[in-house]
Tab-separated table of C-alpha atoms and ligand atoms in Angstrom:
chain	number	residue	atom	x	y	z
A	1	MET	CA	-89.286	83.935	14.117
A	2	THR	CA	-88.993	87.690	14.318
A	3	LEU	CA	-85.758	89.387	13.447
A	4	LYS	CA	-84.684	92.493	15.252
A	5	TYR	CA	-81.982	95.016	14.651
A	6	CYS	CA	-78.937	95.519	16.835
A	7	GLN	CA	-79.427	98.794	18.706
A	8	GLY	CA	-75.760	99.750	18.503
A	9	PRO	CA	-75.586	103.260	17.000
A	10	ASP	CA	-72.419	102.383	15.064
A	11	CYS	CA	-73.161	98.748	14.188
A	12	HIS	CA	-73.270	99.572	10.457
A	13	THR	CA	-69.794	101.141	10.579
A	14	TYR	CA	-68.035	97.869	11.432
A	15	THR	CA	-67.123	96.537	8.034
A	16	THR	CA	-67.544	92.792	8.476
A	17	LYS	CA	-68.648	90.609	5.558
A	18	ASP	CA	-71.938	89.656	7.209
A	19	ARG	CA	-72.951	93.341	7.385
A	20	LEU	CA	-72.364	93.932	3.663
A	21	ARG	CA	-75.817	93.479	2.121
A	22	GLY	CA	-77.921	94.402	-0.847
A	23	PRO	CA	-77.967	93.724	-4.594
A	24	ALA	CA	-74.733	93.606	-6.531
A	25	GLY	CA	-73.585	97.077	-7.457
A	26	SER	CA	-75.360	98.795	-4.566
A	27	LYS	CA	-74.181	96.934	-1.471
A	28	THR	CA	-74.009	98.789	1.842
A	29	TYR	CA	-72.806	97.923	5.306
A	30	GLN	CA	-75.961	97.526	7.372
A	31	THR	CA	-76.950	97.224	11.007
A	32	ARG	CA	-77.009	93.536	11.973
A	33	ARG	CA	-80.405	91.848	12.161
A	34	ARG	CA	-80.816	88.648	14.157
A	35	SER	CA	-83.483	86.458	15.751
A	36	SER	CA	-81.489	86.463	18.980
A	37	MET	CA	-78.574	88.427	20.347
A	38	TYR	CA	-76.607	87.829	23.515
A	39	TYR	CA	-75.767	91.261	24.848
A	40	GLY	CA	-77.748	93.901	26.731
A	41	LYS	CA	-80.930	91.855	27.170
A	42	GLY	CA	-80.839	90.715	23.556
A	43	ASN	CA	-80.597	94.211	22.088
A	44	PHE	CA	-76.986	94.193	20.883
A	45	CYS	CA	-75.018	91.933	18.536
A	46	SER	CA	-71.709	92.433	20.370
A	47	MET	CA	-70.085	93.938	23.453
A	48	GLN	CA	-68.715	96.635	21.136
A	49	CYS	CA	-72.228	97.674	20.052
A	50	TYR	CA	-73.421	97.524	23.677
A	51	ASN	CA	-70.530	99.768	24.753
A	52	ASP	CA	-71.147	102.164	21.835
A	53	TRP	CA	-74.750	102.560	23.004
A	54	ALA	CA	-73.687	103.072	26.634
A	55	GLU	CA	-71.081	105.659	25.634
A	56	LYS	CA	-73.632	107.628	23.626
A	57	PHE	CA	-76.800	107.266	25.746
A	58	SER	CA	-75.917	106.384	29.371
A	59	ASP	CA	-76.188	109.927	30.700
A	60	ARG	CA	-79.593	110.463	29.079
A	61	ALA	CA	-80.886	107.046	30.204
A	62	ILE	CA	-79.763	107.599	33.803
A	63	ASP	CA	-81.242	111.087	33.894
A	64	HIS	CA	-84.491	109.689	32.497
A	65	PHE	CA	-84.817	106.757	34.928
A	66	GLY	CA	-83.370	108.505	37.972
A	67	ARG	CA	-79.796	109.275	38.873
A	68	LEU	CA	-78.561	108.142	42.298
A	69	THR	CA	-77.603	111.155	44.365
A	70	GLU	CA	-77.008	109.365	47.655
A	71	PRO	CA	-75.789	105.885	48.559
A	72	LYS	CA	-78.181	102.953	48.750
A	73	HIS	CA	-77.933	100.864	51.907
A	74	LEU	CA	-77.957	97.107	52.327
A	75	THR	CA	-79.159	96.626	55.900
A	76	GLU	CA	-78.905	93.652	58.264
A	77	GLU	CA	-82.546	92.868	57.500
A	78	ASN	CA	-81.778	92.397	53.787
A	79	ALA	CA	-78.226	91.057	53.832
A	80	TRP	CA	-79.108	87.338	53.882
A	81	GLU	CA	-77.405	85.343	51.146
A	82	LYS	CA	-77.920	81.665	50.310
A	83	LYS	CA	-74.702	79.652	50.197
A	84	TYR	CA	-73.682	76.033	50.050
A	85	ASP	CA	-70.622	74.080	50.974
A	86	TRP	CA	-69.408	70.500	51.231
A	87	ASN	CA	-68.406	68.840	54.466
A	88	SER	CA	-65.615	66.251	54.821
A	89	ASN	CA	-68.096	63.475	53.871
A	90	HIS	CA	-68.795	65.289	50.568
A	91	GLU	CA	-72.337	66.077	51.728
A	92	THR	CA	-73.753	69.386	50.509
A	93	HIS	CA	-74.773	71.668	53.294
A	94	TYR	CA	-76.950	74.718	52.742
A	95	VAL	CA	-76.871	77.840	54.815
A	96	TYR	CA	-78.116	81.408	54.942
A	97	VAL	CA	-75.323	83.851	55.792
A	98	ASN	CA	-75.909	87.428	56.855
A	99	GLY	CA	-73.384	89.595	55.010
A	100	ILE	CA	-73.361	92.217	57.762
A	101	THR	CA	-73.572	90.285	61.037
A	102	GLY	CA	-71.917	87.095	59.749
A	103	GLU	CA	-74.694	85.017	61.341
A	104	HIS	CA	-75.262	81.553	59.776
A	105	ARG	CA	-78.669	79.852	59.738
A	106	PRO	CA	-79.225	76.348	58.366
A	107	LEU	CA	-81.320	75.886	55.225
A	108	THR	CA	-82.927	72.792	53.791
A	109	GLU	CA	-82.132	71.965	50.171
A	110	ALA	CA	-85.765	72.753	49.273
A	111	GLN	CA	-85.485	76.204	50.886
A	112	PHE	CA	-82.181	76.766	49.070
A	113	ARG	CA	-83.748	75.991	45.683
A	114	ASP	CA	-87.002	77.880	46.353
A	115	SER	CA	-86.448	81.333	44.852
A	116	ASN	CA	-89.457	82.627	46.839
A	117	TYR	CA	-88.001	81.538	50.168
A	118	THR	CA	-86.066	84.368	51.789
A	119	LEU	CA	-85.179	85.763	55.176
A	120	ASN	CA	-84.758	89.189	53.605
A	121	GLU	CA	-87.481	91.711	54.297
A	122	ARG	CA	-89.443	92.596	51.216
B	201	ZN	ZN1	-74.329	95.559	16.422
Protein backbone atom coordinates (compact mmCIF):
# COMPACT_ATOMS: atom_id res chain seq x y z
CA MET A 1 0.00 0.00 0.00
CA THR A 2 1.57 3.25 -1.10
CA LEU A 3 0.87 6.42 0.77
CA LYS A 4 0.69 9.70 -1.03
CA TYR A 5 0.58 13.27 0.11
CA CYS A 6 -2.39 15.59 -0.23
CA GLN A 7 -1.53 18.11 -2.94
CA GLY A 8 -3.27 20.98 -1.17
CA PRO A 9 -0.75 23.84 -0.89
CA ASP A 10 -2.07 24.80 2.56
CA CYS A 11 -2.90 21.34 3.94
CA HIS A 12 -0.23 21.68 6.66
CA THR A 13 -1.73 24.96 7.89
CA TYR A 14 -4.99 23.37 9.06
CA THR A 15 -4.25 22.56 12.65
CA THR A 16 -6.11 19.29 13.17
CA LYS A 17 -4.79 16.67 15.59
CA ASP A 18 -4.14 14.12 12.84
CA ARG A 19 -1.75 16.56 11.11
CA LEU A 20 0.35 17.11 14.24
CA ARG A 21 3.23 14.64 13.84
CA GLY A 22 6.77 13.97 14.88
CA PRO A 23 8.66 13.12 18.08
CA ALA A 24 7.68 14.74 21.34
CA GLY A 25 9.22 18.16 21.67
CA SER A 26 9.52 18.76 17.93
CA LYS A 27 6.02 18.14 16.58
CA THR A 28 4.90 19.99 13.45
CA TYR A 29 1.67 20.23 11.53
CA GLN A 30 2.27 18.24 8.35
CA THR A 31 0.62 17.69 5.00
CA ARG A 32 -1.76 14.72 5.26
CA ARG A 33 -0.55 11.41 3.85
CA ARG A 34 -3.06 8.71 2.96
CA SER A 35 -3.39 5.51 0.94
CA SER A 36 -6.55 6.89 -0.65
CA MET A 37 -8.23 10.26 -0.82
CA TYR A 38 -11.64 11.14 -2.19
CA TYR A 39 -11.24 14.51 -3.83
CA GLY A 40 -9.76 15.67 -7.13
CA LYS A 41 -9.01 12.20 -8.53
CA GLY A 42 -7.52 11.06 -5.24
CA ASN A 43 -5.07 13.95 -4.94
CA PHE A 44 -6.67 15.92 -2.11
CA CYS A 45 -7.68 15.03 1.46
CA SER A 46 -10.61 17.47 1.53
CA MET A 47 -12.70 19.86 -0.56
CA GLN A 48 -10.86 22.67 1.24
CA CYS A 49 -7.47 21.43 0.00
CA TYR A 50 -8.91 20.88 -3.49
CA ASN A 51 -10.26 24.45 -3.53
CA ASP A 52 -6.96 25.84 -2.18
CA TRP A 53 -5.15 24.18 -5.10
CA ALA A 54 -7.70 25.47 -7.63
CA GLU A 55 -7.48 29.01 -6.23
CA LYS A 56 -3.69 29.00 -6.49
CA PHE A 57 -3.10 27.04 -9.73
CA SER A 58 -6.23 27.09 -11.94
CA ASP A 59 -5.06 29.92 -14.18
CA ARG A 60 -1.67 28.29 -14.78
CA ALA A 61 -3.22 24.84 -15.37
CA ILE A 62 -5.77 26.20 -17.85
CA ASP A 63 -3.13 28.20 -19.70
CA HIS A 64 -0.94 25.09 -19.84
CA PHE A 65 -3.63 22.69 -21.12
CA GLY A 66 -5.46 25.17 -23.33
CA ARG A 67 -7.88 27.91 -22.45
CA LEU A 68 -11.24 27.95 -24.24
CA THR A 69 -11.56 31.10 -26.29
CA GLU A 70 -14.76 30.22 -28.12
CA PRO A 71 -17.81 28.15 -27.21
CA LYS A 72 -17.86 24.40 -27.75
CA HIS A 73 -20.92 23.07 -29.56
CA LEU A 74 -23.03 20.02 -28.82
CA THR A 75 -24.60 19.20 -32.18
CA GLU A 76 -27.64 17.09 -33.10
CA GLU A 77 -25.26 14.31 -34.13
CA ASN A 78 -23.81 14.09 -30.60
CA ALA A 79 -26.77 15.04 -28.42
CA TRP A 80 -28.10 11.50 -27.83
CA GLU A 81 -28.57 10.66 -24.17
CA LYS A 82 -29.60 7.30 -22.69
CA LYS A 83 -32.59 7.50 -20.36
CA TYR A 84 -34.96 5.12 -18.67
CA ASP A 85 -38.43 5.35 -17.27
CA TRP A 86 -41.15 3.15 -15.82
CA ASN A 87 -44.51 2.60 -17.43
CA SER A 88 -47.79 2.12 -15.53
CA ASN A 89 -47.05 -1.64 -15.23
CA HIS A 90 -43.76 -0.80 -13.45
CA GLU A 91 -41.79 -2.11 -16.44
CA THR A 92 -38.51 -0.31 -17.15
CA HIS A 93 -38.35 1.17 -20.58
CA TYR A 94 -35.12 2.37 -22.14
CA VAL A 95 -34.82 5.11 -24.68
CA TYR A 96 -32.32 7.31 -26.46
CA VAL A 97 -33.37 10.97 -26.41
CA ASN A 98 -31.83 13.63 -28.61
CA GLY A 99 -31.27 16.71 -26.45
CA ILE A 100 -31.59 19.06 -29.42
CA THR A 101 -34.34 17.60 -31.61
CA GLY A 102 -36.24 15.86 -28.80
CA GLU A 103 -36.44 12.69 -30.91
CA HIS A 104 -36.90 9.42 -28.93
CA ARG A 105 -35.56 6.08 -30.16
CA PRO A 106 -36.15 2.80 -28.32
CA LEU A 107 -33.21 0.99 -26.73
CA THR A 108 -32.89 -2.56 -25.50
CA GLU A 109 -31.69 -3.04 -21.93
CA ALA A 110 -28.45 -4.55 -23.31
CA GLN A 111 -27.85 -1.45 -25.47
CA PHE A 112 -28.61 0.77 -22.46
CA ARG A 113 -26.01 -1.01 -20.31
CA ASP A 114 -23.39 -1.29 -23.08
CA SER A 115 -21.13 1.74 -22.58
CA ASN A 116 -19.73 1.21 -26.11
CA TYR A 117 -23.16 1.40 -27.73
CA THR A 118 -23.92 4.94 -28.86
CA LEU A 119 -25.77 6.83 -31.54
CA ASN A 120 -23.41 9.75 -31.06
CA GLU A 121 -20.82 10.30 -33.75
CA ARG A 122 -17.32 9.67 -32.53
ZN1 LIG B 1 -5.06 18.23 2.46
